[in-house]
């Protein structure tokens, strides 16, 4: 295993910086340790549809999870000024206050060539997801695919014509819309059901 220490400056986005590092390294690995503080923390709890956002002088306690060129799956825990502890899935918008040091370990089995094939597979991805930029269920669908390392294509629906095209294609009026081999299977609930049934594993 090789390691990479990184120093984050005030204002750096913790999640986006780790995503950038994995793309630059073209490798997969995991966070070994972290020390630092935050001015803003965004994290997804299991229940609410929207991420929890906190601001202030926040101390990072732990950061655990995996990073790869296709995305990250990280759990953050932190404490506020009263030493109350919070935590959840790390989301974009988590900003460093004074500084943060993160140590990332890279798996020796994940060669740059293998990682590159995850980013740009020789065959088109079998899974396509049409998402709304501000939709929490869209974010959850993409997060699930990234966590399971399922190759997928994300299409951001940002205008009426694109939305109409997907609605006509799928027969659905809500988003996200998930397609497997070109066929609509439903939204986030359907994707989650496929996962619980073990059907997503065949799409790796």
PDB file of C-alpha atoms in Angstrom:
ATOM      1  CA  UNK A   1       0.000   0.000   0.000  1.00  0.00           C
ATOM      2  CA  UNK A   2       1.215   3.479  -0.821  1.00  0.00           C
ATOM      3  CA  UNK A   3      -0.015   6.605   0.915  1.00  0.00           C
ATOM      4  CA  UNK A   4      -0.589  10.238  -0.021  1.00  0.00           C
ATOM      5  CA  UNK A   5      -0.760  12.990   2.607  1.00  0.00           C
ATOM      6  CA  UNK A   6      -2.665  16.110   1.564  1.00  0.00           C
ATOM      7  CA  UNK A   7      -3.015  19.496   3.247  1.00  0.00           C
ATOM      8  CA  UNK A   8      -6.264  21.362   2.787  1.00  0.00           C
ATOM      9  CA  UNK A   9      -6.329  25.147   2.977  1.00  0.00           C
ATOM     10  CA  UNK A  10      -9.039  27.379   4.455  1.00  0.00           C
ATOM     11  CA  UNK A  11     -12.101  27.315   2.240  1.00  0.00           C
ATOM     12  CA  UNK A  12     -11.272  23.986   0.534  1.00  0.00           C
ATOM     13  CA  UNK A  13     -14.216  21.643   0.027  1.00  0.00           C
ATOM     14  CA  UNK A  14     -13.277  18.407   1.819  1.00  0.00           C
ATOM     15  CA  UNK A  15     -15.263  16.037  -0.375  1.00  0.00           C
ATOM     16  CA  UNK A  16     -14.488  17.703  -3.703  1.00  0.00           C
ATOM     17  CA  UNK A  17     -10.775  17.797  -2.868  1.00  0.00           C
ATOM     18  CA  UNK A  18     -10.735  14.035  -2.207  1.00  0.00           C
ATOM     19  CA  UNK A  19     -12.676  13.367  -5.417  1.00  0.00           C
ATOM     20  CA  UNK A  20     -10.114  15.463  -7.300  1.00  0.00           C
ATOM     21  CA  UNK A  21      -7.221  13.579  -5.696  1.00  0.00           C
ATOM     22  CA  UNK A  22      -8.636  10.180  -6.721  1.00  0.00           C
ATOM     23  CA  UNK A  23      -9.047  11.362 -10.302  1.00  0.00           C
ATOM     24  CA  UNK A  24      -5.496  12.727 -10.365  1.00  0.00           C
ATOM     25  CA  UNK A  25      -4.071   9.497  -8.926  1.00  0.00           C
ATOM     26  CA  UNK A  26      -6.326   7.290 -11.084  1.00  0.00           C
ATOM     27  CA  UNK A  27      -6.472   4.868  -8.179  1.00  0.00           C
ATOM     28  CA  UNK A  28      -8.838   3.575  -5.510  1.00  0.00           C
ATOM     29  CA  UNK A  29      -8.167   3.642  -1.789  1.00  0.00           C
ATOM     30  CA  UNK A  30      -9.434   4.770   1.592  1.00  0.00           C
ATOM     31  CA  UNK A  31      -8.926   7.477   4.201  1.00  0.00           C
ATOM     32  CA  UNK A  32      -6.441   6.434   6.884  1.00  0.00           C
ATOM     33  CA  UNK A  33      -6.629   9.496   9.108  1.00  0.00           C
ATOM     34  CA  UNK A  34      -7.636  13.148   9.355  1.00  0.00           C
ATOM     35  CA  UNK A  35      -6.951  16.112  11.630  1.00  0.00           C
ATOM     36  CA  UNK A  36      -8.492  19.527  11.157  1.00  0.00           C
ATOM     37  CA  UNK A  37     -11.509  21.754  11.563  1.00  0.00           C
ATOM     38  CA  UNK A  38     -14.394  23.038   9.470  1.00  0.00           C
ATOM     39  CA  UNK A  39     -16.310  26.270   9.064  1.00  0.00           C
ATOM     40  CA  UNK A  40     -19.213  24.437   7.415  1.00  0.00           C
ATOM     41  CA  UNK A  41     -20.257  20.797   7.389  1.00  0.00           C
ATOM     42  CA  UNK A  42     -22.788  19.153   5.086  1.00  0.00           C
ATOM     43  CA  UNK A  43     -23.701  15.544   5.814  1.00  0.00           C
ATOM     44  CA  UNK A  44     -26.567  13.223   4.958  1.00  0.00           C
ATOM     45  CA  UNK A  45     -28.342  11.481   7.818  1.00  0.00           C
ATOM     46  CA  UNK A  46     -30.325   8.267   7.152  1.00  0.00           C
ATOM     47  CA  UNK A  47     -33.790   9.807   7.583  1.00  0.00           C
ATOM     48  CA  UNK A  48     -34.116  13.344   6.180  1.00  0.00           C
ATOM     49  CA  UNK A  49     -34.248  13.775   2.385  1.00  0.00           C
ATOM     50  CA  UNK A  50     -31.937  16.814   2.515  1.00  0.00           C
ATOM     51  CA  UNK A  51     -28.404  16.992   3.956  1.00  0.00           C
ATOM     52  CA  UNK A  52     -27.874  18.539   7.379  1.00  0.00           C
ATOM     53  CA  UNK A  53     -25.779  21.716   7.220  1.00  0.00           C
ATOM     54  CA  UNK A  54     -23.916  23.179  10.216  1.00  0.00           C
ATOM     55  CA  UNK A  55     -21.738  26.264  10.456  1.00  0.00           C
ATOM     56  CA  UNK A  56     -19.304  27.433  13.108  1.00  0.00           C
ATOM     57  CA  UNK A  57     -16.010  26.249  14.576  1.00  0.00           C
ATOM     58  CA  UNK A  58     -16.388  22.511  14.004  1.00  0.00           C
ATOM     59  CA  UNK A  59     -13.765  19.920  14.887  1.00  0.00           C
ATOM     60  CA  UNK A  60     -13.348  16.845  12.683  1.00  0.00           C
ATOM     61  CA  UNK A  61     -13.373  13.662  14.786  1.00  0.00           C
ATOM     62  CA  UNK A  62     -13.275  10.940  12.122  1.00  0.00           C
ATOM     63  CA  UNK A  63     -13.471  10.538   8.369  1.00  0.00           C
ATOM     64  CA  UNK A  64     -13.862   6.965   7.117  1.00  0.00           C
ATOM     65  CA  UNK A  65     -14.598   5.453   3.747  1.00  0.00           C
ATOM     66  CA  UNK A  66     -13.396   4.879   0.223  1.00  0.00           C
ATOM     67  CA  UNK A  67     -12.237   7.059  -2.664  1.00  0.00           C
ATOM     68  CA  UNK A  68     -11.949   6.187  -6.356  1.00  0.00           C
ATOM     69  CA  UNK A  69     -11.977   7.965  -9.731  1.00  0.00           C
ATOM     70  CA  UNK A  70     -15.691   7.166 -10.034  1.00  0.00           C
ATOM     71  CA  UNK A  71     -16.625   8.812  -6.721  1.00  0.00           C
ATOM     72  CA  UNK A  72     -16.270   8.660  -2.956  1.00  0.00           C
ATOM     73  CA  UNK A  73     -18.250   7.114  -0.101  1.00  0.00           C
ATOM     74  CA  UNK A  74     -17.212   8.772   3.146  1.00  0.00           C
ATOM     75  CA  UNK A  75     -18.648   9.023   6.654  1.00  0.00           C
ATOM     76  CA  UNK A  76     -17.830  12.173   8.643  1.00  0.00           C
ATOM     77  CA  UNK A  77     -18.167  12.720  12.380  1.00  0.00           C
ATOM     78  CA  UNK A  78     -17.557  16.101  14.013  1.00  0.00           C
ATOM     79  CA  UNK A  79     -18.154  18.035  17.189  1.00  0.00           C
ATOM     80  CA  UNK A  80     -19.561  21.522  17.681  1.00  0.00           C
ATOM     81  CA  UNK A  81     -18.500  24.131  20.237  1.00  0.00           C
ATOM     82  CA  UNK A  82     -20.483  22.395  22.967  1.00  0.00           C
ATOM     83  CA  UNK A  83     -18.837  19.024  22.203  1.00  0.00           C
ATOM     84  CA  UNK A  84     -22.026  17.622  20.751  1.00  0.00           C
ATOM     85  CA  UNK A  85     -21.149  14.982  18.166  1.00  0.00           C
ATOM     86  CA  UNK A  86     -22.757  14.814  14.737  1.00  0.00           C
ATOM     87  CA  UNK A  87     -22.188  12.626  11.706  1.00  0.00           C
ATOM     88  CA  UNK A  88     -23.373  11.156   8.434  1.00  0.00           C
ATOM     89  CA  UNK A  89     -22.432  10.755   4.777  1.00  0.00           C
ATOM     90  CA  UNK A  90     -20.005  13.494   3.725  1.00  0.00           C
ATOM     91  CA  UNK A  91     -21.588  15.841   1.169  1.00  0.00           C
ATOM     92  CA  UNK A  92     -20.188  18.647  -1.021  1.00  0.00           C
ATOM     93  CA  UNK A  93     -20.195  22.002   0.734  1.00  0.00           C
ATOM     94  CA  UNK A  94     -18.098  20.836   3.700  1.00  0.00           C
ATOM     95  CA  UNK A  95     -15.508  23.611   4.004  1.00  0.00           C
ATOM     96  CA  UNK A  96     -12.186  23.710   5.870  1.00  0.00           C
ATOM     97  CA  UNK A  97     -11.810  26.439   8.512  1.00  0.00           C
ATOM     98  CA  UNK A  98      -8.100  26.825   9.371  1.00  0.00           C
ATOM     99  CA  UNK A  99      -6.689  23.697   7.776  1.00  0.00           C
ATOM    100  CA  UNK A 100      -6.952  19.926   7.550  1.00  0.00           C
ATOM    101  CA  UNK A 101      -4.455  17.108   7.032  1.00  0.00           C
ATOM    102  CA  UNK A 102      -5.750  13.930   5.403  1.00  0.00           C
ATOM    103  CA  UNK A 103      -3.831  10.700   4.802  1.00  0.00           C
ATOM    104  CA  UNK A 104      -5.115   8.505   1.959  1.00  0.00           C
ATOM    105  CA  UNK A 105      -3.970   4.929   1.382  1.00  0.00           C
ATOM    106  CA  UNK A 106      -4.108   3.451  -2.116  1.00  0.00           C
ATOM    107  CA  UNK A 107      -4.830  -0.212  -2.793  1.00  0.00           C
ATOM    108  CA  UNK A 108      -1.989  -1.897  -4.638  1.00  0.00           C
ATOM    109  CA  UNK A 109      -4.509  -4.025  -6.514  1.00  0.00           C
ATOM    110  CA  UNK A 110      -6.088  -0.918  -8.033  1.00  0.00           C
ATOM    111  CA  UNK A 111      -3.686  -0.087 -10.827  1.00  0.00           C
ATOM    112  CA  UNK A 112      -3.992   3.161 -12.781  1.00  0.00           C
ATOM    113  CA  UNK A 113      -5.052   1.177 -15.843  1.00  0.00           C
ATOM    114  CA  UNK A 114      -7.826  -0.536 -13.928  1.00  0.00           C
ATOM    115  CA  UNK A 115      -9.016   2.749 -12.475  1.00  0.00           C
ATOM    116  CA  UNK A 116      -9.000   4.356 -15.891  1.00  0.00           C
ATOM    117  CA  UNK A 117     -11.225   1.593 -17.184  1.00  0.00           C
ATOM    118  CA  UNK A 118     -13.738   2.483 -14.461  1.00  0.00           C
ATOM    119  CA  UNK A 119     -13.827   6.088 -15.610  1.00  0.00           C
ATOM    120  CA  UNK A 120     -13.930   5.396 -19.332  1.00  0.00           C
ATOM    121  CA  UNK A 121     -15.048   1.796 -19.938  1.00  0.00           C
ATOM    122  CA  UNK A 122     -14.578   0.383 -23.410  1.00  0.00           C
ATOM    123  CA  UNK A 123     -18.278  -0.522 -23.519  1.00  0.00           C
ATOM    124  CA  UNK A 124     -21.120   1.930 -22.811  1.00  0.00           C
ATOM    125  CA  UNK A 125     -22.414   1.799 -19.244  1.00  0.00           C
ATOM    126  CA  UNK A 126     -25.523  -0.361 -18.929  1.00  0.00           C
ATOM    127  CA  UNK A 127     -27.064   2.002 -16.372  1.00  0.00           C
ATOM    128  CA  UNK A 128     -28.262   5.507 -17.205  1.00  0.00           C
ATOM    129  CA  UNK A 129     -29.727   7.895 -14.638  1.00  0.00           C
ATOM    130  CA  UNK A 130     -31.641  11.074 -15.432  1.00  0.00           C
ATOM    131  CA  UNK A 131     -31.436  13.389 -12.415  1.00  0.00           C
ATOM    132  CA  UNK A 132     -32.661  16.778 -11.278  1.00  0.00           C
ATOM    133  CA  UNK A 133     -29.774  18.887  -9.868  1.00  0.00           C
ATOM    134  CA  UNK A 134     -31.613  19.851  -6.662  1.00  0.00           C
ATOM    135  CA  UNK A 135     -33.391  16.525  -6.067  1.00  0.00           C
ATOM    136  CA  UNK A 136     -32.250  14.606  -2.933  1.00  0.00           C
ATOM    137  CA  UNK A 137     -33.548  11.294  -4.330  1.00  0.00           C
ATOM    138  CA  UNK A 138     -31.490  11.874  -7.482  1.00  0.00           C
ATOM    139  CA  UNK A 139     -28.393  12.354  -5.317  1.00  0.00           C
ATOM    140  CA  UNK A 140     -29.170   9.180  -3.389  1.00  0.00           C
ATOM    141  CA  UNK A 141     -29.515   7.163  -6.595  1.00  0.00           C
ATOM    142  CA  UNK A 142     -26.152   8.355  -7.893  1.00  0.00           C
ATOM    143  CA  UNK A 143     -24.532   7.793  -4.488  1.00  0.00           C
ATOM    144  CA  UNK A 144     -25.816   4.208  -4.391  1.00  0.00           C
ATOM    145  CA  UNK A 145     -24.374   3.442  -7.825  1.00  0.00           C
ATOM    146  CA  UNK A 146     -21.038   5.028  -6.917  1.00  0.00           C
ATOM    147  CA  UNK A 147     -20.865   3.159  -3.619  1.00  0.00           C
ATOM    148  CA  UNK A 148     -21.514  -0.162  -5.360  1.00  0.00           C
ATOM    149  CA  UNK A 149     -19.068   0.812  -8.144  1.00  0.00           C
ATOM    150  CA  UNK A 150     -21.699   0.233 -10.843  1.00  0.00           C
ATOM    151  CA  UNK A 151     -20.607   1.907 -14.114  1.00  0.00           C
ATOM    152  CA  UNK A 152     -23.263   4.457 -15.010  1.00  0.00           C
ATOM    153  CA  UNK A 153     -24.000   7.561 -17.026  1.00  0.00           C
ATOM    154  CA  UNK A 154     -25.647  10.552 -15.347  1.00  0.00           C
ATOM    155  CA  UNK A 155     -27.755  12.978 -17.355  1.00  0.00           C
ATOM    156  CA  UNK A 156     -28.637  16.224 -15.573  1.00  0.00           C
ATOM    157  CA  UNK A 157     -32.129  17.411 -16.528  1.00  0.00           C
ATOM    158  CA  UNK A 158     -31.875  21.188 -16.554  1.00  0.00           C
ATOM    159  CA  UNK A 159     -34.501  22.312 -19.079  1.00  0.00           C
ATOM    160  CA  UNK A 160     -38.084  21.508 -20.035  1.00  0.00           C
ATOM    161  CA  UNK A 161     -37.211  19.890 -23.355  1.00  0.00           C
ATOM    162  CA  UNK A 162     -34.829  17.398 -21.729  1.00  0.00           C
ATOM    163  CA  UNK A 163     -37.368  16.626 -19.005  1.00  0.00           C
ATOM    164  CA  UNK A 164     -40.116  16.100 -21.599  1.00  0.00           C
ATOM    165  CA  UNK A 165     -37.887  13.773 -23.608  1.00  0.00           C
ATOM    166  CA  UNK A 166     -37.199  11.548 -20.607  1.00  0.00           C
ATOM    167  CA  UNK A 167     -40.859  11.549 -19.541  1.00  0.00           C
ATOM    168  CA  UNK A 168     -41.914  10.393 -23.000  1.00  0.00           C
ATOM    169  CA  UNK A 169     -39.174   7.771 -23.045  1.00  0.00           C
ATOM    170  CA  UNK A 170     -39.916   6.302 -19.625  1.00  0.00           C
ATOM    171  CA  UNK A 171     -43.619   6.983 -19.161  1.00  0.00           C
ATOM    172  CA  UNK A 172     -42.703   8.497 -15.772  1.00  0.00           C
ATOM    173  CA  UNK A 173     -43.198  12.070 -14.582  1.00  0.00           C
ATOM    174  CA  UNK A 174     -40.900  12.004 -11.526  1.00  0.00           C
ATOM    175  CA  UNK A 175     -37.117  11.918 -11.161  1.00  0.00           C
ATOM    176  CA  UNK A 176     -34.656  10.297 -10.909  1.00  0.00           C
ATOM    177  CA  UNK A 177     -35.338   7.957 -13.788  1.00  0.00           C
ATOM    178  CA  UNK A 178     -33.144   4.862 -14.003  1.00  0.00           C
ATOM    179  CA  UNK A 179     -32.592   2.912 -17.221  1.00  0.00           C
ATOM    180  CA  UNK A 180     -30.887  -0.471 -17.515  1.00  0.00           C
ATOM    181  CA  UNK A 181     -29.886  -1.523 -21.029  1.00  0.00           C
ATOM    182  CA  UNK A 182     -32.111   1.285 -22.297  1.00  0.00           C
ATOM    183  CA  UNK A 183     -35.244   0.159 -20.437  1.00  0.00           C
ATOM    184  CA  UNK A 184     -36.770   2.248 -17.654  1.00  0.00           C
ATOM    185  CA  UNK A 185     -36.899   0.375 -14.335  1.00  0.00           C
ATOM    186  CA  UNK A 186     -38.244   3.232 -12.191  1.00  0.00           C
ATOM    187  CA  UNK A 187     -36.763   5.716  -9.747  1.00  0.00           C
ATOM    188  CA  UNK A 188     -34.734   5.536  -6.544  1.00  0.00           C
ATOM    189  CA  UNK A 189     -37.089   3.027  -4.897  1.00  0.00           C
ATOM    190  CA  UNK A 190     -36.757   0.648  -7.842  1.00  0.00           C
ATOM    191  CA  UNK A 191     -32.975   1.013  -7.834  1.00  0.00           C
ATOM    192  CA  UNK A 192     -32.872   0.299  -4.105  1.00  0.00           C
ATOM    193  CA  UNK A 193     -35.074  -2.773  -4.610  1.00  0.00           C
ATOM    194  CA  UNK A 194     -32.730  -4.067  -7.313  1.00  0.00           C
ATOM    195  CA  UNK A 195     -29.883  -3.648  -4.826  1.00  0.00           C
ATOM    196  CA  UNK A 196     -31.716  -5.534  -2.060  1.00  0.00           C
ATOM    197  CA  UNK A 197     -32.419  -8.350  -4.525  1.00  0.00           C
ATOM    198  CA  UNK A 198     -28.769  -8.543  -5.568  1.00  0.00           C
ATOM    199  CA  UNK A 199     -29.566  -7.650  -9.175  1.00  0.00           C
ATOM    200  CA  UNK A 200     -27.226  -4.637  -9.353  1.00  0.00           C
ATOM    201  CA  UNK A 201     -24.133  -6.786  -8.811  1.00  0.00           C
ATOM    202  CA  UNK A 202     -24.476  -8.230 -12.308  1.00  0.00           C
ATOM    203  CA  UNK A 203     -24.101  -4.729 -13.777  1.00  0.00           C
ATOM    204  CA  UNK A 204     -20.526  -4.183 -12.535  1.00  0.00           C
TER     205      UNK A 204
END
